[in-house]
Tab-separated table of C-alpha atoms in Angstrom:
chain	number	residue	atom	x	y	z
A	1	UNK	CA	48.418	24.384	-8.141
A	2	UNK	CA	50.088	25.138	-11.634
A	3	UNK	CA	51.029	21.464	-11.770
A	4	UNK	CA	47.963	20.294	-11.116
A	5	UNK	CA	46.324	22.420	-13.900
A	6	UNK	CA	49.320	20.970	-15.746
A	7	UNK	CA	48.451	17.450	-15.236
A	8	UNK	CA	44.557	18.363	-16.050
A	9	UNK	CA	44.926	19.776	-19.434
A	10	UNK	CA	47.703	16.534	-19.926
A	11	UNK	CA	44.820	14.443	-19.119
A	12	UNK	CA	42.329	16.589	-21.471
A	13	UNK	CA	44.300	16.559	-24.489
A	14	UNK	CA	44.538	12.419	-24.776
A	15	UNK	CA	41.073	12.421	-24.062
A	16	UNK	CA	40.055	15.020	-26.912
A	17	UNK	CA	42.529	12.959	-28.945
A	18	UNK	CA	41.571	9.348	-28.004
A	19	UNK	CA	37.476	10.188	-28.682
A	20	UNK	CA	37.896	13.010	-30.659
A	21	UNK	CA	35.589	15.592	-29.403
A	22	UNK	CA	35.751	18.790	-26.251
A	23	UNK	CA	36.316	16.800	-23.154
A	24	UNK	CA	36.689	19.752	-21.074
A	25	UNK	CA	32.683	20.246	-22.043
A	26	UNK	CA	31.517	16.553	-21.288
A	27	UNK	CA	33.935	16.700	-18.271
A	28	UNK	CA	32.581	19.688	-16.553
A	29	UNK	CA	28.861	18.317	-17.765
A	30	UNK	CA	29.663	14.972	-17.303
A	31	UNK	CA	31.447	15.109	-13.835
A	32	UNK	CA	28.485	15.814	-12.439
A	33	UNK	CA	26.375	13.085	-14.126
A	34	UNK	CA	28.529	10.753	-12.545
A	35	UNK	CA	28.763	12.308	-9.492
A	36	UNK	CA	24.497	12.397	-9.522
A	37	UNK	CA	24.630	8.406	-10.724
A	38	UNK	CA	26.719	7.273	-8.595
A	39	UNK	CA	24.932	8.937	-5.515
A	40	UNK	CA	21.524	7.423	-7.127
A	41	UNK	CA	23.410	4.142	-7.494
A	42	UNK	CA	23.901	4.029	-4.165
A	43	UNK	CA	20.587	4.393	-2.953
A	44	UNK	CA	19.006	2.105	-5.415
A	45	UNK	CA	21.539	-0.321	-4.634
A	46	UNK	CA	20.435	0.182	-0.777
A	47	UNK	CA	16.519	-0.446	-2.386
A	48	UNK	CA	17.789	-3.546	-3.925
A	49	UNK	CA	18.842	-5.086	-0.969
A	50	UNK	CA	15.722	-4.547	0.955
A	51	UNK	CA	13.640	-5.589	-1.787
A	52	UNK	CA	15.852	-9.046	-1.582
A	53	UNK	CA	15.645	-9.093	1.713
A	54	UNK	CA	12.274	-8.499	2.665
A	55	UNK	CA	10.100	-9.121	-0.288
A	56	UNK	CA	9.293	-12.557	-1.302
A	57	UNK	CA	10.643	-13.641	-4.943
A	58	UNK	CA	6.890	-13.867	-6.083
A	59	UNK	CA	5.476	-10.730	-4.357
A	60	UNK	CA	8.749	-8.831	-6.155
A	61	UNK	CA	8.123	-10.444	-9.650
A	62	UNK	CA	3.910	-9.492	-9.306
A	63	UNK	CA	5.619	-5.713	-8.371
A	64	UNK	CA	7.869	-5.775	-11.227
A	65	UNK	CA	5.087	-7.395	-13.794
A	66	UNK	CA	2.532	-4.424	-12.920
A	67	UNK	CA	5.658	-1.306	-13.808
A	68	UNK	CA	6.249	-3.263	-16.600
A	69	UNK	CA	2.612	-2.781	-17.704
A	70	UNK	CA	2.386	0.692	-17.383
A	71	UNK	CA	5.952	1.026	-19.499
A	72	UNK	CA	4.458	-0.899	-22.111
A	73	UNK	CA	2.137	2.279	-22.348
A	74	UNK	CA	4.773	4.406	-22.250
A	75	UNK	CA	4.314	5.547	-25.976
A	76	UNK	CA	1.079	6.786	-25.190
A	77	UNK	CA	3.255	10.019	-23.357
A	78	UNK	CA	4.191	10.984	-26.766
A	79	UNK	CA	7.763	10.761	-26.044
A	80	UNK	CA	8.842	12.412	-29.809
A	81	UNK	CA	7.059	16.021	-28.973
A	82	UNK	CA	9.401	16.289	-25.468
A	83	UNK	CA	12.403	15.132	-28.455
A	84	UNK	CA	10.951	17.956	-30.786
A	85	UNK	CA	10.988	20.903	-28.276
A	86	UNK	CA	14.150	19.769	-26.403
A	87	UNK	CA	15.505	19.980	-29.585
A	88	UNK	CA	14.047	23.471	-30.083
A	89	UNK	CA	14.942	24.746	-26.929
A	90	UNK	CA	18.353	24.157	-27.143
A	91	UNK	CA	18.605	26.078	-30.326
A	92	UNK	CA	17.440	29.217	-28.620
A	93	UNK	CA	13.914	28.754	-28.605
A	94	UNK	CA	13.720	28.539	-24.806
A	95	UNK	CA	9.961	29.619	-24.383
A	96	UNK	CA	9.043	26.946	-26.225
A	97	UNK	CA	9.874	24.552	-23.397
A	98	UNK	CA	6.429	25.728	-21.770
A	99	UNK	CA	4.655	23.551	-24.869
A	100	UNK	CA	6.453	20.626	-23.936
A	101	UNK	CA	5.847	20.710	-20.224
A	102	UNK	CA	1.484	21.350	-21.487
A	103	UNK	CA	1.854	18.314	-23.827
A	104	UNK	CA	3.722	16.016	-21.480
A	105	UNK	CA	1.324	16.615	-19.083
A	106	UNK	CA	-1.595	16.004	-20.530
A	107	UNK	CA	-0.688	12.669	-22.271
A	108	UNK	CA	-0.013	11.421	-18.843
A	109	UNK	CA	-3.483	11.416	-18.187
A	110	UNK	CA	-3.934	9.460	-21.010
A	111	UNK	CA	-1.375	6.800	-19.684
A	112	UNK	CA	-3.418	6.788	-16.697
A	113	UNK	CA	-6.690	5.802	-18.049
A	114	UNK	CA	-4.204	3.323	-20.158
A	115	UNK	CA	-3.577	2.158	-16.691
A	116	UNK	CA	-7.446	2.204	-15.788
A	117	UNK	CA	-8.436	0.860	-18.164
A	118	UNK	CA	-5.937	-2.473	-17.731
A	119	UNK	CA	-6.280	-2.631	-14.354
A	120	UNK	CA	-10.021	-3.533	-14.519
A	121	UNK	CA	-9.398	-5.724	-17.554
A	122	UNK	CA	-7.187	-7.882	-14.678
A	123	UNK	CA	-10.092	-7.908	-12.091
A	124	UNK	CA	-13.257	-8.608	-14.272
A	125	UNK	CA	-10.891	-10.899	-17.273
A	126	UNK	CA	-8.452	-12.434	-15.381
A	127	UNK	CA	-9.566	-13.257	-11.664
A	128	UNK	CA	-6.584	-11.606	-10.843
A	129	UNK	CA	-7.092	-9.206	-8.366
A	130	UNK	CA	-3.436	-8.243	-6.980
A	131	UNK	CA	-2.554	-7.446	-10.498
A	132	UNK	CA	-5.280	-5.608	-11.272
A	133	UNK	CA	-5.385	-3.216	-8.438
A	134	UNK	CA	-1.712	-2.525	-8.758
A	135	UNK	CA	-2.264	-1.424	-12.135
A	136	UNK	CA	-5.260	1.105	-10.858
A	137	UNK	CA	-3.441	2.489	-8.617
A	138	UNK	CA	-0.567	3.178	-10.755
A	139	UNK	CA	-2.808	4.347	-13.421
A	140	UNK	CA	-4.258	6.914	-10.843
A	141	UNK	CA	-1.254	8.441	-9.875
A	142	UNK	CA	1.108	7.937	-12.659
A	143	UNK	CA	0.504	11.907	-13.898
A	144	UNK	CA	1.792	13.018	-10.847
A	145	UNK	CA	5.118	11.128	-11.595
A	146	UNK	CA	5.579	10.592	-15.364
A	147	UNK	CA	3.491	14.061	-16.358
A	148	UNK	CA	6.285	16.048	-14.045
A	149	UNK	CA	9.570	14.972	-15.278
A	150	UNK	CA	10.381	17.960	-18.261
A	151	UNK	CA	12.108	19.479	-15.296
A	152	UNK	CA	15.774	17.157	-15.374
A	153	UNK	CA	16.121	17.909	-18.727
A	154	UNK	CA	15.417	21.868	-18.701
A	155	UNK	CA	18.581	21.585	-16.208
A	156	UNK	CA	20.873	20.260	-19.198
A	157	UNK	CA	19.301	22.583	-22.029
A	158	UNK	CA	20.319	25.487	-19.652
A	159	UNK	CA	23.506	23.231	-19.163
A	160	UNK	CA	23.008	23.806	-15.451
A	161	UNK	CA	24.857	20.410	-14.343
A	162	UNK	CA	25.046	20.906	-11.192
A	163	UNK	CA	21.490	22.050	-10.407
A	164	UNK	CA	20.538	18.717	-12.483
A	165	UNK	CA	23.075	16.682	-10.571
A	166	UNK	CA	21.417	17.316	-6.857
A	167	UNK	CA	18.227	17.948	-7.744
A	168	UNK	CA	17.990	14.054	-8.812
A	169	UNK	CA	19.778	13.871	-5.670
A	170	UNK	CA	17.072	15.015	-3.819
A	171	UNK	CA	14.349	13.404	-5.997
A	172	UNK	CA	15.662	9.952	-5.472
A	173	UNK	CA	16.614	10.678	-1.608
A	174	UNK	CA	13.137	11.069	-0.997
A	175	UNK	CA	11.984	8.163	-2.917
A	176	UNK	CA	14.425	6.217	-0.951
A	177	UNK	CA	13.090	7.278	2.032
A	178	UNK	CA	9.215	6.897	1.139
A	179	UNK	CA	10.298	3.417	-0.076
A	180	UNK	CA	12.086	1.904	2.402
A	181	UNK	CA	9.277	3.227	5.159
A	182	UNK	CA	7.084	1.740	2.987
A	183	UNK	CA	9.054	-1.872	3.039
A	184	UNK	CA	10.176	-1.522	6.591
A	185	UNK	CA	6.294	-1.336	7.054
A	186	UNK	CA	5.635	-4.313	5.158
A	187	UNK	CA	8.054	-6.521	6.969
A	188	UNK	CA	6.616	-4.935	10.389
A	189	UNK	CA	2.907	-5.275	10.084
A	190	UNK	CA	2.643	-8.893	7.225
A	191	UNK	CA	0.064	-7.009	5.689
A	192	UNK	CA	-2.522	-9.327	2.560
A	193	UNK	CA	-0.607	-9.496	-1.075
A	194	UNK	CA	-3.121	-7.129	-2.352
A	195	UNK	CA	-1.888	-4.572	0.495
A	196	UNK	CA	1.725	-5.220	-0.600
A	197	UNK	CA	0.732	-4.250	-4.055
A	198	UNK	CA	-0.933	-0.947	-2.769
A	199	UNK	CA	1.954	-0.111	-0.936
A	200	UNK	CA	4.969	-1.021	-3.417
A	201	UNK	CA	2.772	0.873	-6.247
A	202	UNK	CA	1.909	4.324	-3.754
A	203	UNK	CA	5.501	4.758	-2.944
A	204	UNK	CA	7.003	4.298	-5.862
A	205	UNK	CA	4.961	6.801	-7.858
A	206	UNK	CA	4.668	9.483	-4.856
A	207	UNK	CA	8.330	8.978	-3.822
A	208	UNK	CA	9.232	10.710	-7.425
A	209	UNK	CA	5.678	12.046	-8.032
A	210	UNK	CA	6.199	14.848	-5.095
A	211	UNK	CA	9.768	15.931	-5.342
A	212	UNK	CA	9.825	16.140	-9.487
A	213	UNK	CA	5.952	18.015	-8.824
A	214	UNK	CA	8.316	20.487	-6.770
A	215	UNK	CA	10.652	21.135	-8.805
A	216	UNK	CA	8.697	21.864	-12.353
A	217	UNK	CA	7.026	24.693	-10.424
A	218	UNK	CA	9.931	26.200	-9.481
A	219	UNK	CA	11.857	25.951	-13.258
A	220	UNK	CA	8.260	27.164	-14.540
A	221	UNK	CA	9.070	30.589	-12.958
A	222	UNK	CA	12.700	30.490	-15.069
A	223	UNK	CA	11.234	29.685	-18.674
A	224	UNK	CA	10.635	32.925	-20.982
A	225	UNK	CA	7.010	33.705	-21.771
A	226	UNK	CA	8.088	33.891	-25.122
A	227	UNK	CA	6.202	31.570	-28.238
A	228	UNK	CA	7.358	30.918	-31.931
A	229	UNK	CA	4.132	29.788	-33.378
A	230	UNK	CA	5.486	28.675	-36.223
A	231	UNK	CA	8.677	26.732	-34.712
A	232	UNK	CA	6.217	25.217	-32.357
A	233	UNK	CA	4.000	24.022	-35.193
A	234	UNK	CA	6.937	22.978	-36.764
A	235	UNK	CA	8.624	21.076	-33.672
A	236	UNK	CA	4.966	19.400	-33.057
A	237	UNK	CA	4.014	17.662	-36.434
A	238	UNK	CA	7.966	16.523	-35.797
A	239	UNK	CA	7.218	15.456	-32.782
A	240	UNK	CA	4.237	13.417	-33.180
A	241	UNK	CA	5.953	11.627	-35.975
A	242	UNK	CA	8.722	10.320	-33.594
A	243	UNK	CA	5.796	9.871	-31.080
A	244	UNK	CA	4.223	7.489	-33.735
A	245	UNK	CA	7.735	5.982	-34.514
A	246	UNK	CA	8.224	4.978	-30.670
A	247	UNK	CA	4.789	2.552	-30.156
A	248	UNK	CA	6.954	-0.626	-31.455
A	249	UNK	CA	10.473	0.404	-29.641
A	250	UNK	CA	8.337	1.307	-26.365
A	251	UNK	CA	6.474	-2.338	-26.216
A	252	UNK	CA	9.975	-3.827	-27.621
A	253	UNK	CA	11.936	-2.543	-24.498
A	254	UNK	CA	9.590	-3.995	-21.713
A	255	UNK	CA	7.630	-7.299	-23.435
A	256	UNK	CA	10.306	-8.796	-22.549
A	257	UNK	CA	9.248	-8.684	-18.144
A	258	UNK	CA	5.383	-9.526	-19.753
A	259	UNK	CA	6.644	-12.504	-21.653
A	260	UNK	CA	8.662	-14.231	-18.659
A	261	UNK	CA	5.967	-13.539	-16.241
A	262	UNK	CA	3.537	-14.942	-18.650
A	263	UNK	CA	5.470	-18.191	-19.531
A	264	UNK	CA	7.443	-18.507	-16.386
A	265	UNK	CA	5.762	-16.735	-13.835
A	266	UNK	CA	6.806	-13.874	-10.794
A	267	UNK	CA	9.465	-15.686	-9.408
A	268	UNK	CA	11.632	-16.365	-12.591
A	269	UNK	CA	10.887	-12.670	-13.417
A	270	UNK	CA	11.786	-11.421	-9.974
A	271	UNK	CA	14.718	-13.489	-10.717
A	272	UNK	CA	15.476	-12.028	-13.948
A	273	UNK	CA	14.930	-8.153	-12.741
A	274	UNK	CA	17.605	-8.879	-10.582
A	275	UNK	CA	19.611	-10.325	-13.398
A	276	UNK	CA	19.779	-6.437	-14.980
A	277	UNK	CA	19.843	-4.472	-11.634
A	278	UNK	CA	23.391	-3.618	-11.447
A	279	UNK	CA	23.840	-3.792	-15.656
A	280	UNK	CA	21.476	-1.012	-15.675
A	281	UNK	CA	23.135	0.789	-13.292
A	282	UNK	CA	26.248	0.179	-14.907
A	283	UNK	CA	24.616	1.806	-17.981
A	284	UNK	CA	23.535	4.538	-15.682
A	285	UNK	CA	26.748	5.354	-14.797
A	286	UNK	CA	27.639	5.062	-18.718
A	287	UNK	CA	25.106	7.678	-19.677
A	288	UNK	CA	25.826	10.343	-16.867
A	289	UNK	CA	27.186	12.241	-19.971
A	290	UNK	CA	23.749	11.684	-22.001
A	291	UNK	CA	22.111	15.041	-21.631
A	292	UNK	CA	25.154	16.382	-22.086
A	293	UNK	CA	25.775	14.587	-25.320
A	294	UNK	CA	22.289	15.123	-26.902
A	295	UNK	CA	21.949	18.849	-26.566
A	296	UNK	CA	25.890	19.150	-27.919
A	297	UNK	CA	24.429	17.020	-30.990
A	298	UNK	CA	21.036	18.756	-31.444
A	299	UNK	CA	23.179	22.058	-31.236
A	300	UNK	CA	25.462	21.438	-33.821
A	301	UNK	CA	25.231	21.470	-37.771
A	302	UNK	CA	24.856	18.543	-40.205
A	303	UNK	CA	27.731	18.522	-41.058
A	304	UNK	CA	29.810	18.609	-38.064
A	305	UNK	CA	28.077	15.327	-37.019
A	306	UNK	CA	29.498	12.903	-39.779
A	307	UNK	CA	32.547	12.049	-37.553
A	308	UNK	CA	30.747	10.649	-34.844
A	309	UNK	CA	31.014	7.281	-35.285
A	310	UNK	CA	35.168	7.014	-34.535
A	311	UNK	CA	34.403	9.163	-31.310
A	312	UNK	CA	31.123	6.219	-30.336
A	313	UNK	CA	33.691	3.073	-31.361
A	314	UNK	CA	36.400	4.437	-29.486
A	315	UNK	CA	33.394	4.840	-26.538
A	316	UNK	CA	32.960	1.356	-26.675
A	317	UNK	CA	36.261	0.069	-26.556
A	318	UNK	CA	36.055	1.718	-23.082
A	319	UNK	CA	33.123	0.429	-22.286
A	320	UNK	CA	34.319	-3.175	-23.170
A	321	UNK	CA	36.924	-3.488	-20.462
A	322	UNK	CA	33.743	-1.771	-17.928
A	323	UNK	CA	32.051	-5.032	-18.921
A	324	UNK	CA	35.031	-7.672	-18.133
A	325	UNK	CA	35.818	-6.128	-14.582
A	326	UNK	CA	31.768	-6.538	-13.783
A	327	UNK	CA	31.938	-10.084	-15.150
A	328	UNK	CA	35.011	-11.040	-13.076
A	329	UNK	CA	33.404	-9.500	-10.116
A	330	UNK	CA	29.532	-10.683	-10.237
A	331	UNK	CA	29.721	-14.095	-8.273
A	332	UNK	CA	31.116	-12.045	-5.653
A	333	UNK	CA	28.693	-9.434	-5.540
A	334	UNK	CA	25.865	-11.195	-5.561
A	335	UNK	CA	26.901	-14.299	-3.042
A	336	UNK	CA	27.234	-11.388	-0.973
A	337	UNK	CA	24.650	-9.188	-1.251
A	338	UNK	CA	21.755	-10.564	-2.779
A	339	UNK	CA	22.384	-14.336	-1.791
A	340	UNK	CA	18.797	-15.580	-2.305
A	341	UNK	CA	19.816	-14.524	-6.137
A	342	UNK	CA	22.393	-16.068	-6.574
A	343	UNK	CA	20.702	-17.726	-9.926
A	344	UNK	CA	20.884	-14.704	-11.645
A	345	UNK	CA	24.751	-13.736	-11.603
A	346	UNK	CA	24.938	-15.906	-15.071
A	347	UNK	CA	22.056	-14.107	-16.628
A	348	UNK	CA	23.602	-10.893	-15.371
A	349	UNK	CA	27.233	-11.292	-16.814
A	350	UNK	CA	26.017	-11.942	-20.375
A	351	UNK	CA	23.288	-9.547	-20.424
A	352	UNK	CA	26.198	-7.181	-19.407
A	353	UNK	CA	27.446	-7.496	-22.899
A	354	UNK	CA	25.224	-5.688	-24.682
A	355	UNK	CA	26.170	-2.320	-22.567
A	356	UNK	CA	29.561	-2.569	-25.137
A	357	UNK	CA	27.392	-1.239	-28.176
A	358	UNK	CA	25.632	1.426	-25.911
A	359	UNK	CA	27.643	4.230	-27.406
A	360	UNK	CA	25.703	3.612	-30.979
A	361	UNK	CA	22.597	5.023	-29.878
A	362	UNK	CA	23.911	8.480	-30.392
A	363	UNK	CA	23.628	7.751	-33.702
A	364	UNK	CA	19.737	7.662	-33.219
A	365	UNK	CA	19.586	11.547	-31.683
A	366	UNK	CA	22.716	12.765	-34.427
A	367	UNK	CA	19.010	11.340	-37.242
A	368	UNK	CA	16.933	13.297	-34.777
A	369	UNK	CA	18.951	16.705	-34.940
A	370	UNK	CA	19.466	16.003	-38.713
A	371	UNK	CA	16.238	15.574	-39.470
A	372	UNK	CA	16.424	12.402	-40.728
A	373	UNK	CA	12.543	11.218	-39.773
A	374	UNK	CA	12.578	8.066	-42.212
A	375	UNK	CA	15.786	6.888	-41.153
A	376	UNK	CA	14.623	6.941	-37.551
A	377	UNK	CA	11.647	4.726	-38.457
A	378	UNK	CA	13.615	2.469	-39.988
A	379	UNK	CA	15.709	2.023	-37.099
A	380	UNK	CA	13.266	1.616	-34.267
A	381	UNK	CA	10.718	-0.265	-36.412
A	382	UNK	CA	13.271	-2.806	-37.529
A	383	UNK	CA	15.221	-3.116	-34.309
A	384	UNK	CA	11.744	-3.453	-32.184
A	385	UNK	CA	10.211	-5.630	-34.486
A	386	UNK	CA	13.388	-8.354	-34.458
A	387	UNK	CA	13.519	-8.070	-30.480
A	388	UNK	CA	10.195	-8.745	-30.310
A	389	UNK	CA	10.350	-11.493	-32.841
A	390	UNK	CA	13.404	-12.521	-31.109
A	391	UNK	CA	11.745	-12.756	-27.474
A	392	UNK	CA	8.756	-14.629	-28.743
A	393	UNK	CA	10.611	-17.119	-30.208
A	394	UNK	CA	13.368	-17.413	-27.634
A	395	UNK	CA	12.040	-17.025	-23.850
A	396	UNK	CA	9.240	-19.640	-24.082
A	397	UNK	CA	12.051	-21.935	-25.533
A	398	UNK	CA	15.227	-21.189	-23.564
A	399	UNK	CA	13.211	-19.134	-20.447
A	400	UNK	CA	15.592	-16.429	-18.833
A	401	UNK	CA	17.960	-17.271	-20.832
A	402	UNK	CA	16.447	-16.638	-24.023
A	403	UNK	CA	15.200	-13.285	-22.941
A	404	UNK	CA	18.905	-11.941	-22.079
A	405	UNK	CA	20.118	-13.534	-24.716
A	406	UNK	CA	17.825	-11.534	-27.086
A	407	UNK	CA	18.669	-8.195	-25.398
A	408	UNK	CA	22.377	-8.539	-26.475
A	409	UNK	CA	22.039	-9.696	-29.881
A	410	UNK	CA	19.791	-6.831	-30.560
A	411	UNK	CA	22.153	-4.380	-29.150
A	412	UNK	CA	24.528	-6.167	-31.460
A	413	UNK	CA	22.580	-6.131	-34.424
A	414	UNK	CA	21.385	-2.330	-33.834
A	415	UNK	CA	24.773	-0.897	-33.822
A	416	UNK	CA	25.084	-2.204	-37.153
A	417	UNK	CA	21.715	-0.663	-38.518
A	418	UNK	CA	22.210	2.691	-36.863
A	419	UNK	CA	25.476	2.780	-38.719
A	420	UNK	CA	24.463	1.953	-41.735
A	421	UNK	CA	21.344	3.810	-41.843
A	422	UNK	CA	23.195	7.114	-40.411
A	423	UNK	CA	26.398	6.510	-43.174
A	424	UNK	CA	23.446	6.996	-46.131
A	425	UNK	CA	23.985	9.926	-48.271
């Protein structure tokens, strides 16, 4: 047993060497993010092959285009306050968290009639009733899904990894299972498009809806009663100003789906979602450590952050060779599993490139914790702002093509920004 415990802290010392920072911390957090991700992988991977199986390319592009349109509204959560009072609550002020939970909850409802609202603008503007009705539906019960999910991150402030690890377990279990009814179903009973939309929409928002309802009632029972009115102010002007500063980033990161569905239609964007499937779960697997990560930064003083650029370069030197083994094996992968996509295994080996300069988005939440609020504006608004140029211009010239290559130039090209933007003095 001694030599094992040998070998460990062998192991942990080139590690705290190699990236410079406590790897016994982001291996006790971390070991469980990958052990949660790679379980979720799993399943979604299992998803993925019924969706290619058993969904046509078109009805799965139309599925895709309507999620896309409520992300696009995603701003409209005011993401910065849940920033703000993370950031608060894992400097001690844990009763704060209650705020957060009241405020994320309530701008859901506002993404909803967002989703209302441009559902009906399909049906009476567009003639286009599958798209419209999918959008409805989501609008309706979007609360129930995006309004609940403070929970997963309460986990990490209270750096409870394991509790976080199986309860997205269990979350994603059950959305598994309510999906794959729900597509079993649809390959049973050949039910109209619009009734494909109906269902696709229903389960995905109740499969997470129910199980992340669940569990923010329970950790509601485990947060102090205890407010700091004037750290709550504080953490809430804050918050709406990153809130403000993610409207651009939020329609950057999903125009890309509205673009190719617009100029190319659902197949060639059913075609590219499956282009970034197993990317994104690559970056999934990548980021098991993120929760981890952020609450270490927002815990830590100003000063302690200005080495964190060597530890996120040496990061992506091993995320680099990640990215060559999933190159090398892609043909195989897909000719195997998802056959009928077999067009997109180009499209998904370069857009697997831009997972390299993941790492430099620390440098986004080390502005956050630092306070830097004009820094972070500059960031998203001139990294959004050149992806969307950037998609514009390129997918109705090159198609697909143009939209993955846009993602990984603008990974590129933020690394650089982020690093010069976080190096000011």
């Amino acid at each position: 047993m001694n030599r094992y415990r040998e070998i460990y802290v062998k192991i942990r010392s080139g590690l705290d060497r190699f990236f410079k920072t406590d790897s016994d911390y982001l291996i006790r957090s971390g070991a469980w993010g990958i052990f949660s991700d790679a379980a979720v992988a799993i399943l979604l991977f299992g998803l993925s092959l019924l969706y290619a199986r058993i969904l046509s390319k078109d009805a799965y592009g139309s599925y895709r285009y309507v999620m896309s349109i409520l992300s696009i509204g995603g701003f409209l959560l005011l993401p910065g306050i849940h920033t703000s009072f993370k950031r608060l609550a894992a400097r001690g002020y844990e009763g704060s968290y209650r705020k957060d939970i009241k405020y994320r909850l309530l701008a859901s409802f506002l993404l909803g009639l967002f989703g209302i609202g441009a559902g009906i603008y399909f049906i009476l503007f567009r003639n286009d009733l599958v798209i419209g009705i999918g959008v409805i539906i989501a609008g309706i019960l979007i609360p129930l899904e995006r309004g609940t999910g403070s929970y997963i991150d309460w986990f990490a402030i209270k750096q409870k990894f394991r509790r976080k690890a199986f309860s997205s377990i269990i979350e994603h279990i059950f959305f598994f299972a309510v999906m794959a009814l729900s597509l079993l179903y649809i390959r049973e009973s050949t039910p109209s498009v619009v009734e494909i939309m109906v269902i696709l929409v229903s389960a995905f928002y109740l499969g997470h809806g129910i199980p992340k309802t669940t569990y923010l009632l329970r950790i509601l029972k485990e947060i102090p009663e205890i407010e700091n009115k004037e750290k709550e102010k504080e953490a809430f002007r804050y918050g709406l100003h990153l809130s403000a500063g993610s409207i651009i980033p939020t329609i950057a990161n999903n125009v890309d789906k509205v673009l190719i569905y617009a100029y190319l239609g659902p197949v060639s964007l059913a075609i590219y979602s499956f282009a970034t499937v197993l990317p994104d779960q690559i970056r999934g697997f990548i980021t098991s450590f993120d929760s981890a990560v952020v609450t270490k930064i927002f815990a830590k003083k100003s000063s302690d952050l200005d080495k964190l650029p060597t530890k996120l370069l040496r990061a992506s030197l091993a995320v680099f060779l990640i990215v060559i083994l999933y190159i090398i094996a892609a043909p195989f992968i897909y000719k195997t599993f998802f056959p009928r996509y077999i067009d997109s295994v180009v499209f998904s080996q370069i857009y697997s490139v831009g997972l390299i300069f993941l790492s430099f988005i620390y440098l986004n939440s080390a502005m956050v914790a630092k306070g830097h609020i004009k820094r972070v504006y500059a960031h998203r608004g001139s990294v959004s702002l050149l992806q969307i140029v950037l998609l514009a211009i390129l997918v109705p010239a090159l198609g697909i093509m143009g939209a993955v290559l846009s993602r990984v130039v603008i990974r590129f090209i933020e690394s650089i920004i982020l690093y010069s933007l976080f190096k000011i003095k």
